[in-house]
PDB file of C-alpha atoms in Angstrom:
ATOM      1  CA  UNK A 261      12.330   3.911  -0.821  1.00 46.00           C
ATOM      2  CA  UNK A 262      10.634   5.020   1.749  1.00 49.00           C
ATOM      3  CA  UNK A 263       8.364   2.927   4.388  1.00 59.00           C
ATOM      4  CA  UNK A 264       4.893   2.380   3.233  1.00 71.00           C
ATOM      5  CA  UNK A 265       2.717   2.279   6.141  1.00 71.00           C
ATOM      6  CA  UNK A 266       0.318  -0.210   6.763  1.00 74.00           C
ATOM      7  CA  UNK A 267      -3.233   1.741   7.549  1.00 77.00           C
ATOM      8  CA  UNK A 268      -5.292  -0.623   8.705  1.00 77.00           C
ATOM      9  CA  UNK A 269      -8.685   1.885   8.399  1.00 80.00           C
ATOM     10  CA  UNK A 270      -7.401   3.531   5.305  1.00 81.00           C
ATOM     11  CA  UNK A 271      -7.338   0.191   3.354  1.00 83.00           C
ATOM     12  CA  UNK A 272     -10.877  -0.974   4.819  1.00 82.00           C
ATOM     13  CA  UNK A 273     -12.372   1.933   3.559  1.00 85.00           C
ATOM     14  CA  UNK A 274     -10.759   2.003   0.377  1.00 84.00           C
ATOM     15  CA  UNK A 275     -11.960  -1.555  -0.114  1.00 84.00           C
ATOM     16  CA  UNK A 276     -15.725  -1.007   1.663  1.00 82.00           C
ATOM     17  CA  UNK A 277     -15.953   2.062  -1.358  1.00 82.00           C
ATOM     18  CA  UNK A 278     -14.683  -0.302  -4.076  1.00 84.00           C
ATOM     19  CA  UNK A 279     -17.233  -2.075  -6.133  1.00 87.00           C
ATOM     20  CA  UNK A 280     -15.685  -5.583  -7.680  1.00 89.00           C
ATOM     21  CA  UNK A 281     -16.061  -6.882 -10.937  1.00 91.00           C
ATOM     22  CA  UNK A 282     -17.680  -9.965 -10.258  1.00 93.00           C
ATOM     23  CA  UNK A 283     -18.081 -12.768 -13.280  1.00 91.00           C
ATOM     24  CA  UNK A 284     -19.977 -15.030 -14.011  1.00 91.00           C
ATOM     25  CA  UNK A 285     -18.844 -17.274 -16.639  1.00 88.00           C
ATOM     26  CA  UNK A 286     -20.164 -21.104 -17.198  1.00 88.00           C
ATOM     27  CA  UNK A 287     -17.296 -22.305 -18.657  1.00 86.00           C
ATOM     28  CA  UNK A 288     -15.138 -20.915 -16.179  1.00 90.00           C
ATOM     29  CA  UNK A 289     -14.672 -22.466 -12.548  1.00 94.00           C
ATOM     30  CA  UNK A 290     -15.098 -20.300  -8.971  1.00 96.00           C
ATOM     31  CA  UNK A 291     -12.184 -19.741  -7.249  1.00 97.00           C
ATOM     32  CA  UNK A 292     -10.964 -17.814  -4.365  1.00 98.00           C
ATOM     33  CA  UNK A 293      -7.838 -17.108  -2.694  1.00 98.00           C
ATOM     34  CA  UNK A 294      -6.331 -14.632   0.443  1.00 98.00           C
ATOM     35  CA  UNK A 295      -3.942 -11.977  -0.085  1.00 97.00           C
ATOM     36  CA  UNK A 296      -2.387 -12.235   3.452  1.00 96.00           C
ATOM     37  CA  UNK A 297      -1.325  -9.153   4.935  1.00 94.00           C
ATOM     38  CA  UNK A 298       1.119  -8.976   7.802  1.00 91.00           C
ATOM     39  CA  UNK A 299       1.417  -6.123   9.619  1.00 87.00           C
ATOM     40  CA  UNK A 300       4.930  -5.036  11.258  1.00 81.00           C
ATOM     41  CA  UNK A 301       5.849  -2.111  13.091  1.00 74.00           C
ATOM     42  CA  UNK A 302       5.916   0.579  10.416  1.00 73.00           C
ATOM     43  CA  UNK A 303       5.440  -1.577   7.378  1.00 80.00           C
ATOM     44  CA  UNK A 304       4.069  -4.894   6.387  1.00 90.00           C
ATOM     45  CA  UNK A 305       4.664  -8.307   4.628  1.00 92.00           C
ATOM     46  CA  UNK A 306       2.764 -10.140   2.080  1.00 95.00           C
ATOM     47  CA  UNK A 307       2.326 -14.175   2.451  1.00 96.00           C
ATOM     48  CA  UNK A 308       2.340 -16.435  -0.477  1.00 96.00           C
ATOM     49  CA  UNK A 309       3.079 -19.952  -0.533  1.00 94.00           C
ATOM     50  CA  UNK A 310       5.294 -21.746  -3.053  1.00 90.00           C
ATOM     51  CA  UNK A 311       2.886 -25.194  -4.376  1.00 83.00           C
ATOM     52  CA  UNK A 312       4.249 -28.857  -3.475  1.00 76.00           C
ATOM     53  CA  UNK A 313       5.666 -30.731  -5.811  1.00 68.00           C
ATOM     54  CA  UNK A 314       3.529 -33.540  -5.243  1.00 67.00           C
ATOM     55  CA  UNK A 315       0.486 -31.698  -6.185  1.00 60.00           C
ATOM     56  CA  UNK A 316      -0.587 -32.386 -10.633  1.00 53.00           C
ATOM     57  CA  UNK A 317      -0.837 -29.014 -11.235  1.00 61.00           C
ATOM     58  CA  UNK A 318       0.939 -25.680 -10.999  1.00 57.00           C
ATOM     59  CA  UNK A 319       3.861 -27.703  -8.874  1.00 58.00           C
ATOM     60  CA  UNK A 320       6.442 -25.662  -7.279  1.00 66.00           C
ATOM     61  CA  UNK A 321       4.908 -22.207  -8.346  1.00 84.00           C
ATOM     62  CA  UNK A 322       4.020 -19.321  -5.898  1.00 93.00           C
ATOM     63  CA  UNK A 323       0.407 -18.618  -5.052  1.00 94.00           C
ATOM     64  CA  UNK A 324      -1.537 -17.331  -2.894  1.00 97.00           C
ATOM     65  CA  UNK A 325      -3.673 -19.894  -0.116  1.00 96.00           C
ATOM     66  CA  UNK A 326      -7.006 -20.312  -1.791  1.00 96.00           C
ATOM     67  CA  UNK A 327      -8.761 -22.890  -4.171  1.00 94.00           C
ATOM     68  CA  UNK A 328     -11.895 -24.033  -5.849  1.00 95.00           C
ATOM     69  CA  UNK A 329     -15.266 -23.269  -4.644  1.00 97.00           C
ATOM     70  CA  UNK A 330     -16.745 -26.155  -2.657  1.00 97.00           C
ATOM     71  CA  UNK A 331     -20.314 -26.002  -2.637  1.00 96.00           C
ATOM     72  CA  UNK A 332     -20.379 -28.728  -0.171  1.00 97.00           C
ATOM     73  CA  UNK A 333     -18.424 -26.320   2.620  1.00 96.00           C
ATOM     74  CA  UNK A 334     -18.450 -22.984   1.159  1.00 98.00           C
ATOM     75  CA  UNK A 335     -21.894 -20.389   1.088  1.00 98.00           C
ATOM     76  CA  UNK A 336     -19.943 -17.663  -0.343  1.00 97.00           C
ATOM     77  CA  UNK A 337     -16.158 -17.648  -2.044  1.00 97.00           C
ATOM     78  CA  UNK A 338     -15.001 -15.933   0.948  1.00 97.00           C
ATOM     79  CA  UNK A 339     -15.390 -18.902   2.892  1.00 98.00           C
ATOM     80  CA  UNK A 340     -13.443 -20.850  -0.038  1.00 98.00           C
ATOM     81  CA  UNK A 341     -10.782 -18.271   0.736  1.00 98.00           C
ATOM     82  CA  UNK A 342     -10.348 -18.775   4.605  1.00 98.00           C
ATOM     83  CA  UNK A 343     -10.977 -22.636   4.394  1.00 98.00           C
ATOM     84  CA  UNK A 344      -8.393 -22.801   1.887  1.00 97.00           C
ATOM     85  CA  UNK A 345      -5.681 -20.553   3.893  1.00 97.00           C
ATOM     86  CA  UNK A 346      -6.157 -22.867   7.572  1.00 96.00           C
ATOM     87  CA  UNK A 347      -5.809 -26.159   5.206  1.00 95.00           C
ATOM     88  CA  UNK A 348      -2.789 -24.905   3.570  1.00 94.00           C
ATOM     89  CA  UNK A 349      -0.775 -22.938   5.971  1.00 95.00           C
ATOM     90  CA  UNK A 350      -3.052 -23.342   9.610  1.00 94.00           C
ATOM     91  CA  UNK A 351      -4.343 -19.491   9.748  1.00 95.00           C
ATOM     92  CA  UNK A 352      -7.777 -19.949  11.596  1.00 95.00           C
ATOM     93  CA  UNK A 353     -10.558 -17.823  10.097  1.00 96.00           C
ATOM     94  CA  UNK A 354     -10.982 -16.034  13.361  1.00 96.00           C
ATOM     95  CA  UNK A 355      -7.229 -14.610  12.819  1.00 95.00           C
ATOM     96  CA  UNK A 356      -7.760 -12.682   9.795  1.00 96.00           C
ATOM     97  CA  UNK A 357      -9.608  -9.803   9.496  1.00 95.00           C
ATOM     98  CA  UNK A 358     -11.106  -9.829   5.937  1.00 95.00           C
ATOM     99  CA  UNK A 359     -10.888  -6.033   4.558  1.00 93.00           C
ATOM    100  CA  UNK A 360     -12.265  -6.659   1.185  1.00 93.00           C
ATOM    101  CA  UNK A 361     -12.171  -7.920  -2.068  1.00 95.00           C
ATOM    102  CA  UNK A 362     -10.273  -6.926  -5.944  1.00 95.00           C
ATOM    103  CA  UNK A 363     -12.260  -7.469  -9.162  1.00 94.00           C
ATOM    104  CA  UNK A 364     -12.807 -10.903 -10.259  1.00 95.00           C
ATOM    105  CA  UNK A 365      -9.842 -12.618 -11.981  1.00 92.00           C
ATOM    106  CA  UNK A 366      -9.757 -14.871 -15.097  1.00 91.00           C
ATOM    107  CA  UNK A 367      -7.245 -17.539 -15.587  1.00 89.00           C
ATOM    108  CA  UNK A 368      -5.668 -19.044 -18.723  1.00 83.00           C
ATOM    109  CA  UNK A 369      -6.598 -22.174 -16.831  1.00 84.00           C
ATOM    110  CA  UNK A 370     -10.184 -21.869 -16.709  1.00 87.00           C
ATOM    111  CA  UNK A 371     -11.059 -20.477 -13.631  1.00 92.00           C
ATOM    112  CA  UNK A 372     -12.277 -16.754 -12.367  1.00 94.00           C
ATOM    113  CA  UNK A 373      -9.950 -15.820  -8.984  1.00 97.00           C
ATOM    114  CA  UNK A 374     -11.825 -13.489  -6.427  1.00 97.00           C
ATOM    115  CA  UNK A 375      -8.947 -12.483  -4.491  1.00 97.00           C
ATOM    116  CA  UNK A 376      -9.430 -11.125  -0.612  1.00 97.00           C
ATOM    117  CA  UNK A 377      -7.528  -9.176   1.369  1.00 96.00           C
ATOM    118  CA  UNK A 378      -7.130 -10.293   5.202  1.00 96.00           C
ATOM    119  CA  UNK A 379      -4.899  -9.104   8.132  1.00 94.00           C
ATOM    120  CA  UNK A 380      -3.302 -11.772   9.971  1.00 94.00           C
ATOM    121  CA  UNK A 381      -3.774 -11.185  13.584  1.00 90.00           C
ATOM    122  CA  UNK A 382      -0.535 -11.963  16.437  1.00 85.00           C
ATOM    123  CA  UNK A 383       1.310 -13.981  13.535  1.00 83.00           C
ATOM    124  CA  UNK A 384       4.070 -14.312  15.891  1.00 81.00           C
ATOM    125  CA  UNK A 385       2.219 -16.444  18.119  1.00 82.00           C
ATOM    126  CA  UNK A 386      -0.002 -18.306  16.068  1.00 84.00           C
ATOM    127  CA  UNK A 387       1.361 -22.117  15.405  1.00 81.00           C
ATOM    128  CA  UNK A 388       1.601 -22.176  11.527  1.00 86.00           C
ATOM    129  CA  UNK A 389       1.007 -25.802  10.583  1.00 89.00           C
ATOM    130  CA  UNK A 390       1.947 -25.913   6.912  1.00 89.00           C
ATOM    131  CA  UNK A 391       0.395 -28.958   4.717  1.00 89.00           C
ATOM    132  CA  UNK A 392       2.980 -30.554   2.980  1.00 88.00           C
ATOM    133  CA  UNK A 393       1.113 -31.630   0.270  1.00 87.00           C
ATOM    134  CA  UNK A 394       0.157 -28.832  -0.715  1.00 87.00           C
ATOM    135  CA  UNK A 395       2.640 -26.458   0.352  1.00 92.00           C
ATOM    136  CA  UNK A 396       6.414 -26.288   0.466  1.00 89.00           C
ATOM    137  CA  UNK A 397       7.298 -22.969   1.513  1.00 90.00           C
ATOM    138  CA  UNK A 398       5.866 -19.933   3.536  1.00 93.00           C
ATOM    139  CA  UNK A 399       7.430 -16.831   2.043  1.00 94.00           C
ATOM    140  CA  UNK A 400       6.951 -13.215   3.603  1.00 94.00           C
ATOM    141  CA  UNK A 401       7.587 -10.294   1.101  1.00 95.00           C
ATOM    142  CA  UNK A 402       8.409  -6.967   2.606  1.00 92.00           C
ATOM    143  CA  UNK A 403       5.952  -4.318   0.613  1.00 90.00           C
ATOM    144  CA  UNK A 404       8.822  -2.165  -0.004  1.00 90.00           C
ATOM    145  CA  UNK A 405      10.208  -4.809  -2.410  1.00 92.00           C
ATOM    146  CA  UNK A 406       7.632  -4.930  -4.072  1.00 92.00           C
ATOM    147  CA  UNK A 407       7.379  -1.557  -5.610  1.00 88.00           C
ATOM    148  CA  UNK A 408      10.679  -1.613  -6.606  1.00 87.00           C
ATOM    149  CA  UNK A 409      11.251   0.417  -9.710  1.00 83.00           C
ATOM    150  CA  UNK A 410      11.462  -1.991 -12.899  1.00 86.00           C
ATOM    151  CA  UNK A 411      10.669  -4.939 -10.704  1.00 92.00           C
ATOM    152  CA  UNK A 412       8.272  -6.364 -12.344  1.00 92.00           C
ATOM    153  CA  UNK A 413       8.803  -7.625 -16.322  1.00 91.00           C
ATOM    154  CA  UNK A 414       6.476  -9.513 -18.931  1.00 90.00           C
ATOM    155  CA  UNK A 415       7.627 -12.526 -19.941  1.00 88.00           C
ATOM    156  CA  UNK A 416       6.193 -14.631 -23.087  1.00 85.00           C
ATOM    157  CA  UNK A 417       3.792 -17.613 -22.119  1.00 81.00           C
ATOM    158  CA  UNK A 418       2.544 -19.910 -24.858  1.00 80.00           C
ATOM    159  CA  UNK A 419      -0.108 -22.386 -25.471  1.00 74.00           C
ATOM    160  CA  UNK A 420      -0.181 -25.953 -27.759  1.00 73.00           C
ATOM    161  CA  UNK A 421      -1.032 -23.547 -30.685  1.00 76.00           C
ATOM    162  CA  UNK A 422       2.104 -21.285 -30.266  1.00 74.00           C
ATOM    163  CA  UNK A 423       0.398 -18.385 -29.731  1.00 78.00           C
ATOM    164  CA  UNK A 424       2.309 -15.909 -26.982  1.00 80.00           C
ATOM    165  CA  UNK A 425       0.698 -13.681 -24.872  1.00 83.00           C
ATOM    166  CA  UNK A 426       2.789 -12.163 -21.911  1.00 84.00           C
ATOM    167  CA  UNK A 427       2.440 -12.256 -18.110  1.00 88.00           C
ATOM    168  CA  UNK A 428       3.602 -10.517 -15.247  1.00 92.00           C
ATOM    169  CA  UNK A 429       7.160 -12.135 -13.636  1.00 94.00           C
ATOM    170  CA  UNK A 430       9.832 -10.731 -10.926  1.00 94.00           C
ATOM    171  CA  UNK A 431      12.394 -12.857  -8.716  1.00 95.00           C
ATOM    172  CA  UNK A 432      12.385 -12.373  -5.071  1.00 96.00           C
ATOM    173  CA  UNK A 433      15.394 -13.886  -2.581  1.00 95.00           C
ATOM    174  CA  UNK A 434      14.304 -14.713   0.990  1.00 93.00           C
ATOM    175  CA  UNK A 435      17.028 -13.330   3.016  1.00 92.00           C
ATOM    176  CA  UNK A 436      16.748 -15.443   5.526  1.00 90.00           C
ATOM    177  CA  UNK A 437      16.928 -18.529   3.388  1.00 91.00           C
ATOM    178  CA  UNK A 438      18.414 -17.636   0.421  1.00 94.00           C
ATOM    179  CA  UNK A 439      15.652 -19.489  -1.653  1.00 93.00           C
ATOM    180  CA  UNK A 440      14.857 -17.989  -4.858  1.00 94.00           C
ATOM    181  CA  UNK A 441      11.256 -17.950  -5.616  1.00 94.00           C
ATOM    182  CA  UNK A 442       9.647 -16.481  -9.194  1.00 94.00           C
ATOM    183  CA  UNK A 443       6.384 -14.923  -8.862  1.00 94.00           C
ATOM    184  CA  UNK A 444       4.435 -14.608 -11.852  1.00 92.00           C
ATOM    185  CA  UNK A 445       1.171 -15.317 -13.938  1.00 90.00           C
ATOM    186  CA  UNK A 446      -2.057 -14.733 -12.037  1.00 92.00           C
ATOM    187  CA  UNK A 447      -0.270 -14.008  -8.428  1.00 94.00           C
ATOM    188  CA  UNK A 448       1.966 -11.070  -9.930  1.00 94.00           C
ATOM    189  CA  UNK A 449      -0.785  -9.677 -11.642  1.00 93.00           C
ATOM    190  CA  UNK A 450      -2.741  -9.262  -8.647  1.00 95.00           C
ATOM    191  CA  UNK A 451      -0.326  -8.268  -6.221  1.00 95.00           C
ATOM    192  CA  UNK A 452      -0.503  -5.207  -8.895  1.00 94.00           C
ATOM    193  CA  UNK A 453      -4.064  -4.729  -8.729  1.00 93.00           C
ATOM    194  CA  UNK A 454      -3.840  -4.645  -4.791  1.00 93.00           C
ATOM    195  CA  UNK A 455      -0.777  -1.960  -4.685  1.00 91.00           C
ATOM    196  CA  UNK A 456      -2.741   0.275  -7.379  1.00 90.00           C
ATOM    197  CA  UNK A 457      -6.372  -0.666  -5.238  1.00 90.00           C
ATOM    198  CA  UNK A 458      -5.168  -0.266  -1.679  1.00 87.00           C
ATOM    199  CA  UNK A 459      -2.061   2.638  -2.470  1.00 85.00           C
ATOM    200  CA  UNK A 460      -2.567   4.410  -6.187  1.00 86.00           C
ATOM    201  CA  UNK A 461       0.551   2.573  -6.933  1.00 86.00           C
ATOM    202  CA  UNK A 462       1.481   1.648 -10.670  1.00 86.00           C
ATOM    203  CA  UNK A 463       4.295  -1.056 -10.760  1.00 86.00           C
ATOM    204  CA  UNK A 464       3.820  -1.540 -14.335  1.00 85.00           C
ATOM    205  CA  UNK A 465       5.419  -0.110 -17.227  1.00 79.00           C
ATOM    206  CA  UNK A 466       2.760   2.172 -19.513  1.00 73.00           C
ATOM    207  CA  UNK A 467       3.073  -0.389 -22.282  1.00 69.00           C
ATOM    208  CA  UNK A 468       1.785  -3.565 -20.221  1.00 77.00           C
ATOM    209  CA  UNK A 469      -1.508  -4.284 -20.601  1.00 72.00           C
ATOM    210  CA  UNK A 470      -4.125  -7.238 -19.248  1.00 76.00           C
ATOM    211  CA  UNK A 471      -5.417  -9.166 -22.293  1.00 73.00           C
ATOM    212  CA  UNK A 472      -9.475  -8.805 -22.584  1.00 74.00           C
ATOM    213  CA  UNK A 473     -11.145 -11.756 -21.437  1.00 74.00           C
ATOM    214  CA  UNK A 474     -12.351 -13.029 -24.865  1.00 76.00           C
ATOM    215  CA  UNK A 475      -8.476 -13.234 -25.844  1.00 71.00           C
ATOM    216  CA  UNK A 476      -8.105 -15.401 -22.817  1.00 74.00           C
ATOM    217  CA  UNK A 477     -11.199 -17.411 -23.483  1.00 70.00           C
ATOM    218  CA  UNK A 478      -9.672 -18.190 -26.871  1.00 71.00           C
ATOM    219  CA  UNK A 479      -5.911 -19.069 -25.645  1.00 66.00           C
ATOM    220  CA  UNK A 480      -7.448 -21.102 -22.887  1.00 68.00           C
ATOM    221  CA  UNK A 481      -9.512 -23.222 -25.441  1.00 66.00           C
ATOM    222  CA  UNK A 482      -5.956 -24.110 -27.142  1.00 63.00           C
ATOM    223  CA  UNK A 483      -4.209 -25.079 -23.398  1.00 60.00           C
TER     224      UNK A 483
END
């Protein structure tokens, strides 16, 4: 496949013209993360982080940096999202240039994601300091890989009642390491929404669909 280009102006204004879903939920907590973007020459990479395994929950999966709202720190989930990313990975707020924002995101966990899009500014020469205890791994994902044909499948996920509903998964091999790393859940699901937000891209096969969020409400109560 052919380079996709990384159009700095034509995202912005994609995103500045999108209206997100925002929700508002009691029962469900506020969460933000970054969708890192890092531009190269005539493409770009997407940052995720692969979770410590000394953290109690969602150990050793791949995520985005981001986290609960702190209402102690944070005035806005944006700020959750780029005091998150410098604790986790060392990317000062004043190198990312925030472009926007997807629709709200609910979890099978019990939180709502508001996921952000940011440019990382002169990667190459800022000093990533990655927190070990929360992070094990800095992965960069060339955007052609990701809209592979067929990459992404639906695998079954179940709760302590047995019932199955199915979630985004693909593999992806660092070539430079050779680590295999499975992205799925919540973090595959919206790298989709960004590719079909930011490039009219559908990675998804006809059949897949989002449960509602009452179906999720009701397999969350049973977690």
């Amino acid at each position: 496949m052919e380079s996709i280009n990384f159009d700095h102006r034509l995202i912005f204004e994609k995103l500045n013209k999108f209206q997100p879903k925002e929700l508002n939920i009691p029962e469900l907590k506020k969460s933000a993360i970054l969708i890192p973007i890092y531009p190269k020459v005539k493409s770009f990479h997407i940052l995720m982080t692969a979770r410590s395994r000394k953290l109690n929950h969602h150990r050793g999966e791949m995520s985005f940096p981001g986290g609960k709202f702190d209402s102690s720190s944070d005035i806005t989930l944006k700020d959750t999202a780029l005091r998150e990313t410098y604790e986790e990975i060392g990317i000062h707020k004043n190198n990312i240039d925030v472009l926007g924002s997807l629709d709200d995101f609910p979890t099978f966990t019990g939180y709502t994601i508001r996921p952000y899009i940011g440019v990382i500014k002169n990667l190459d020469k800022i000093n990533i300091k990655i927190n070990q205890n929360e992070v094990s791994d800095l992965v960069k994902i060339p955007i052609e890989f990701l809209v592979r044909e067929n990459l992404f499948t639906e695998i079954p996920f179940s709760n302590k009642s047995g019932k199955i509903l199915y979630v985004l998964s693909f593999n992806f091999i660092d070539p430079i390491t050779k680590k295999k790393f499975t992205i799925w859940g919540a973090s595959a699901h919206i790298l989709t929404r960004f590719l079909k937000r930011a490039y009219n891209l559908k990675v998804t096969s006809d059949k897949y669909h989002r449960p509602s969020l009452n179906i999720i409400k009701e397999f969350q109560n049973q977690m």
